[in-house]
């Protein structure tokens, strides 16, 4: 009787496997112009509309435009990433990939790298549009604004990868948006200062990453230099993105039930 052989154990994260996965995802996205347009152009279009909604009161755009510069990329990356990853699972692609010497961490990191590359382009275009075409008035450095926008887009990517593990269809993936994104949108301080909310809601907002994304944008809006609060905010957003990516790797399933 022949003893069955098993694939050699793989390291938790391998650079060559991760970059190969990212390259495969980018090649697939290249043939899907609608998805690329959604990821890259929609935040710019939304900022453009917002600017001229407040055409008679530019200061209103200045006060909320910076915050939405981070929120729009987070929402679009969440939506696209969750649906694209679920499509890979339901088509059997993930099952075939995980049958190879490819660890879950390699797969999640590869997806994050691919969508993160598009997030860089998305954030750079949206930030450039807001600052140099729509005349968003910020006190701090445009590079700090870009940094927060990029971290927000990466956080949206991580959240999308994570929730895709719990959806059985693309419709269910979309349904996670009201559950994951909308509460953060309401409690992040965009509509009213968080310290004026009910104490329970304020405490809840303190553990939601979008709150720190908005706080970070407001720090750039109101301060010329990098503040300790800004540094805390970006570290929390980055840490949440890494934590959610780790949870995504831990909950990744080989097939959808």
Tab-separated table of C-alpha atoms in Angstrom, residues 9 67-68 123 188 198 201 220 250:
chain	number	residue	atom	x	y	z
A	9	UNK	CA	4.436	22.743	4.311
A	67	UNK	CA	-13.279	63.711	5.417
A	68	UNK	CA	-15.120	62.419	2.360
A	123	UNK	CA	-6.203	58.010	-3.758
A	188	UNK	CA	-17.429	58.731	12.480
A	198	UNK	CA	-25.045	59.804	23.278
A	201	UNK	CA	-22.679	55.850	20.656
A	220	UNK	CA	-4.545	67.856	8.237
A	250	UNK	CA	-7.749	33.077	9.231
